[in-house]
Short mmCIF file of C-alpha atoms in Angstrom, two decimals:
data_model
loop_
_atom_site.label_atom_id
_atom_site.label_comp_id
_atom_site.label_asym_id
_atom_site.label_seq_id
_atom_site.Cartn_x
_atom_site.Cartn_y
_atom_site.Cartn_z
CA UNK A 1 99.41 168.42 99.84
CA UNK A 2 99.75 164.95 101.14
CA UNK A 3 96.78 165.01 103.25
CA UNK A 4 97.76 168.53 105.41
CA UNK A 5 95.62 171.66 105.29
CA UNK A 6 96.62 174.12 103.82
CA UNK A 7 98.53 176.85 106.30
CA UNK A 8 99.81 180.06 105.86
CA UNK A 9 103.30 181.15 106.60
CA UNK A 10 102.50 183.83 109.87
CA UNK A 11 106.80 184.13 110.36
CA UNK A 12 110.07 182.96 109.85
CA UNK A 13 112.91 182.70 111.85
CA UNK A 14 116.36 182.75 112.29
CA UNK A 15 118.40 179.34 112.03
CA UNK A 16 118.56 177.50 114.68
CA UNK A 17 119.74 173.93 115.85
CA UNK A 18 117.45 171.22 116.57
CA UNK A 19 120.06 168.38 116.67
CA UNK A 20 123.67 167.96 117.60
CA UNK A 21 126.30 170.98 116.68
CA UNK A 22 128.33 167.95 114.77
CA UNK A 23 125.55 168.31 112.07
CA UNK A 24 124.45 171.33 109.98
CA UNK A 25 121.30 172.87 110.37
CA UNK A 26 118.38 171.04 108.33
CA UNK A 27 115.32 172.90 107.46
CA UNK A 28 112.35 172.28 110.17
CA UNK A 29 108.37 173.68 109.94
CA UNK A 30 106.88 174.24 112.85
CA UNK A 31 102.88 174.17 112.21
CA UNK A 32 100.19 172.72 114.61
CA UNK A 33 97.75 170.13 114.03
CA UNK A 34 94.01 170.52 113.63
CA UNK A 35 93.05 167.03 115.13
CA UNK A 36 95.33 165.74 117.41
CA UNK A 37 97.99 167.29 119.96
CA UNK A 38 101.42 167.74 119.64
CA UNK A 39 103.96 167.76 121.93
CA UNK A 40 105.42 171.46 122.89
CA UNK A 41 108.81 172.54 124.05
CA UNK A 42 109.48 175.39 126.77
CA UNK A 43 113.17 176.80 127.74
CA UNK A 44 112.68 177.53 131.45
CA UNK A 45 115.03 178.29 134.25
CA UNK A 46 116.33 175.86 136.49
CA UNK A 47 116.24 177.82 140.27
CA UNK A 48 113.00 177.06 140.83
CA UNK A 49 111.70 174.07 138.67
CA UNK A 50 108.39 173.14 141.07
CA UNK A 51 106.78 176.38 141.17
CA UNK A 52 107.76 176.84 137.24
CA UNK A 53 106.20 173.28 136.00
CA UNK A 54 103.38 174.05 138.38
CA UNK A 55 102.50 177.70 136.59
CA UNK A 56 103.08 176.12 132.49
CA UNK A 57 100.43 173.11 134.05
CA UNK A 58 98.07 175.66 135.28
CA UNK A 59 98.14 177.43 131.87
CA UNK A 60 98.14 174.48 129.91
CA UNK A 61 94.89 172.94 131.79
CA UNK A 62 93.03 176.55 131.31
CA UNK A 63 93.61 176.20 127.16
CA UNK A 64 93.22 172.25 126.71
CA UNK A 65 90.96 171.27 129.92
CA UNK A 66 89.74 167.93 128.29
CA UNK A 67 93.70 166.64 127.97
CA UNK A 68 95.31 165.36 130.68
CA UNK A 69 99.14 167.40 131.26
CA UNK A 70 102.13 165.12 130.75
CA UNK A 71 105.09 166.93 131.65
CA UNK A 72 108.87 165.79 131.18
CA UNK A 73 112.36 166.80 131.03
CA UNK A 74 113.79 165.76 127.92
CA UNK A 75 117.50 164.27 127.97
CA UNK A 76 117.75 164.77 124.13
CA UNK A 77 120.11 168.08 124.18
CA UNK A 78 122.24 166.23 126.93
CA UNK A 79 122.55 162.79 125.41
CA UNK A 80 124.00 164.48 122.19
CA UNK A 81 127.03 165.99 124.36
CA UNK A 82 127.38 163.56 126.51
CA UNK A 83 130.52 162.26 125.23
CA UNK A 84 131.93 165.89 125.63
CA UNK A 85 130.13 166.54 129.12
CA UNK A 86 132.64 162.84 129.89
CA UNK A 87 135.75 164.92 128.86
CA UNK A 88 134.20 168.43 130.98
CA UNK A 89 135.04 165.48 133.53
CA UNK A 90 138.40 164.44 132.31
CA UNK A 91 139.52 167.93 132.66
CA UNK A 92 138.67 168.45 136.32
CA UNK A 93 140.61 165.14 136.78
CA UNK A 94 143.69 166.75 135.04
CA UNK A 95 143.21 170.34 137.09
CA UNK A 96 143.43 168.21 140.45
CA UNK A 97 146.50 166.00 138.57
CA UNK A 98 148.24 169.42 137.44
CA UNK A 99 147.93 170.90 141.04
CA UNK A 100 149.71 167.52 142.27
CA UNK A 101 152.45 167.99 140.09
CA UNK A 102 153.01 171.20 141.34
CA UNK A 103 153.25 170.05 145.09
CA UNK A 104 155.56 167.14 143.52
CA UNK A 105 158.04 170.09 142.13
CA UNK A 106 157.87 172.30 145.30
CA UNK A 107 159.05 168.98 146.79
CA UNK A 108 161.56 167.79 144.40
CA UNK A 109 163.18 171.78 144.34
CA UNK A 110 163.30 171.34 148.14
CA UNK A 111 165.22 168.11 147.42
CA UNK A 112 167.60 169.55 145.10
CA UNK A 113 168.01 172.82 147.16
CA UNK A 114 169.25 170.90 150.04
CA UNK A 115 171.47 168.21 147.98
CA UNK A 116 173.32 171.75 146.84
CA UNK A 117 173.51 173.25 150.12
CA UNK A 118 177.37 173.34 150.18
CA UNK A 119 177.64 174.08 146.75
CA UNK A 120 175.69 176.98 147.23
CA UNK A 121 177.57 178.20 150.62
CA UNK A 122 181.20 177.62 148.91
CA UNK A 123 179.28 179.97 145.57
CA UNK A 124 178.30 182.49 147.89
CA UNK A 125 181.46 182.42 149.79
CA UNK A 126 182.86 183.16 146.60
CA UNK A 127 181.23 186.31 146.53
CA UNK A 128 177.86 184.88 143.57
CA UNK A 129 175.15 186.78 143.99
CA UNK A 130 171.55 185.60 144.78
CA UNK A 131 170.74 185.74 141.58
CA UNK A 132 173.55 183.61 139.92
CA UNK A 133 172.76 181.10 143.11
CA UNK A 134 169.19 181.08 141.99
CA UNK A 135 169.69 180.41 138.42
CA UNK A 136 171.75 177.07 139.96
CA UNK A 137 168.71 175.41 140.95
CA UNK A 138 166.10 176.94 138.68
CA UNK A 139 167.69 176.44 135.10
CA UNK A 140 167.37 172.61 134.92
CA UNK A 141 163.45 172.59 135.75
CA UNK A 142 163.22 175.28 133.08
CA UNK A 143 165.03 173.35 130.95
CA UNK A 144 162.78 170.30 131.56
CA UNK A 145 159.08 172.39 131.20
CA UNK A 146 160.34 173.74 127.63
CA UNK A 147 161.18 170.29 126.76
CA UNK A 148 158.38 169.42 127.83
CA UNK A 149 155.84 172.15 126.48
CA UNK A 150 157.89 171.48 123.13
CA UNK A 151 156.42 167.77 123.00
CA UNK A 152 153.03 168.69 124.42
CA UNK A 153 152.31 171.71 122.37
CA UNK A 154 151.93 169.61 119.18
CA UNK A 155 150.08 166.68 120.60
CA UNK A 156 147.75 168.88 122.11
CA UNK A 157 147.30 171.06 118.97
CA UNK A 158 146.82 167.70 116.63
CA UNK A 159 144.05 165.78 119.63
CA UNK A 160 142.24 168.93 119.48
CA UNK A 161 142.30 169.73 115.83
CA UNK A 162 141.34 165.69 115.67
CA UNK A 163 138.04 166.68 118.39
CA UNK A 164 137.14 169.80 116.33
CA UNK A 165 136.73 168.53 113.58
CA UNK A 166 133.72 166.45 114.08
CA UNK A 167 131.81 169.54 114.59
CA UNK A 168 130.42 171.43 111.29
CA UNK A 169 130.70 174.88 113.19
CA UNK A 170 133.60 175.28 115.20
CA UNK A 171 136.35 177.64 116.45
CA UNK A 172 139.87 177.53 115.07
CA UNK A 173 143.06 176.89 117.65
CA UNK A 174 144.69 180.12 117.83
CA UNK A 175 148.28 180.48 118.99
CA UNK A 176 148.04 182.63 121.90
CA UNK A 177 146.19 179.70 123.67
CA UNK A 178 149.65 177.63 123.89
CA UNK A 179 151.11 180.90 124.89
CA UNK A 180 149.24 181.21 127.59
CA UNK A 181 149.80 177.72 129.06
CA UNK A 182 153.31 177.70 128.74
CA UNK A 183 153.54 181.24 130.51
CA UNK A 184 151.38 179.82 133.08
CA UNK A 185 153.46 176.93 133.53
CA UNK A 186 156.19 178.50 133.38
CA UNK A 187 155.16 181.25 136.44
CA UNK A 188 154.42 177.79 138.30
CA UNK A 189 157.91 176.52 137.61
CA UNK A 190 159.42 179.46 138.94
CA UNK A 191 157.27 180.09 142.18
CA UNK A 192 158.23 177.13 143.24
CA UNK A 193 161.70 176.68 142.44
CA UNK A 194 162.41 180.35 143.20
CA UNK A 195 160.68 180.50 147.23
CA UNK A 196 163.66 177.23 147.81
CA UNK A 197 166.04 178.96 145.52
CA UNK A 198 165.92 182.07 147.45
CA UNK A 199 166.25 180.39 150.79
CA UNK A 200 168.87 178.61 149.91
CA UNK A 201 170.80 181.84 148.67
CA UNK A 202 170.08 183.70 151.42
CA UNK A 203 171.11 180.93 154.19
CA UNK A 204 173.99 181.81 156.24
CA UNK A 205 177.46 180.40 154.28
CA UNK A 206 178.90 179.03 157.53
CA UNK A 207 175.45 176.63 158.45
CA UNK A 208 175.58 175.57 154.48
CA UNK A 209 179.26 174.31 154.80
CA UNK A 210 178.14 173.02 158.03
CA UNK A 211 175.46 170.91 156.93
CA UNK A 212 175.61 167.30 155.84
#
C-alpha cells in the first residue's frame, strides 16, 4: 500500500483530539516506522519536570542507545488556545474592575447616606421604622443594578453565544448562570448600601437634624 508494510491492527481506541476543540475529530493511525524514528509524545506532570525528563531520557537511551535524545516541550496544545488563555486574562482584569466598583458604591451610599441625614432624622422623628428608612437609600441602587442586569444579561448571552459557537463541541448557556450573577450582584448591592443604610437609621434624630 503506497510503499508501507503491511501492519496489523493490535487496538483501537477511543476518540480523541489531536487538534484544536474548534474542529471535529479527524481519523489519525498511530503505527511506527521500521527504518527511521519518529517522534513520541508523553503526558507528564509538571511538579517535578527535571527529575521526570531525566527518568523518560534514561529509558529512552537504554532502548535506542545509538540515537542521540532530543527532548522538548511542545507549545502546540497552548498556541491553539491562546486566544482564549488572552480572555482567562481579560477576566481577572474584570474581577479586580468588579471589586472596584464595589468600593465605588460603598462610597457613593456613604455619600448619599449623609446628603439624607436630615431627611432621615425628621422620618424617624416621625416615628418610620428602620426598615422604611433603609428602603430610602437602598431602592434607587436597586433600581439602577436591575436596569442594569436588564441591558447586560442579553449582551452577555449574545457575546457568548457569538464565542461558543466557533467550537464544534460545546456547552449550551443555561439560565440559572444569569441567575446567579444577578443574585450575586444583587447581595453586593445590598451589603453595601444596607451597613450605611442601617447607620444612618439608627443615628440619634437630634445629631441628624443637627448636622449640616
Amino acid at each position: 500500500m503506497g510503499g508501507w508494510d503491511p501492519y496489523p491492527v493490535v487496538a483501537v481506541v477511543k476518540d480523541f483530539h489531536i487538534g484544536t476543540a474548534k474542529k471535529t475529530i479527524s481519523p489519525v493511525l498511530i503505527t511506527k516506522a521500521s527504518k527511521y524514528y519518529w517522534k513520541g509524545a508523553a503526558k507528564i506532570a509538571s511538579n517535578d519536570l527535571p527529575s521526570t525528563v531525566a527518568k523518560i531520557e534514561k529509558i529512552y537511551n537504554e532502548v535506542y542507545p545509538e540515537v542521540v535524545f532530543e527532548g522538548n516541550f511542545d507549545q502546540t496544545l497552548q498556541n491553539y488556545y491562546k486566544a482564549e488563555s488572552q480572555l482567562g486574562l481579560l477576566y481577572r482584569i474584570a474581577l479586580l474592575a468588579i471589586f472596584i466598583a464595589c468600593l465605588g458604591v460603598f462610597g457613593l451610599v456613604a455619600f448619599v447616606a449623609q446628603q439624607k441625614t436630615k431627611e432621615i432624622g425628621i422620618r424617624k422623628v416621625m416615628g418610620a421604622s428602620v426598615f422604611n428608612l433603609v428602603s430610602i437609600i437602598s431602592k434607587d441602587f436597586l433600581l439602577l443594578v436591575f436596569i442594569s442586569m436588564f441591558l447586560a444579561f442579553p449582551i452577555g448571552y449574545y457575546l457568548m453565544g457569538k464565542w461558543l459557537d466557533d467550537f464544534v463541541y460545546r456547552i449550551e448557556i443555561q439560565w440559572w448562570i444569569f441567575a446567579a450573577i444577578g443574585i450575586v450582584a444583587l447581595m453586593i448591592t445590598m451589603i453595601s448600601v444596607s451597613y450605611q443604610s442601617i447607620k444612618a437609621a439608627l443615628m440619634n434624630p437630634v445629631k441628624s437634624l443637627r448636622s449640616e
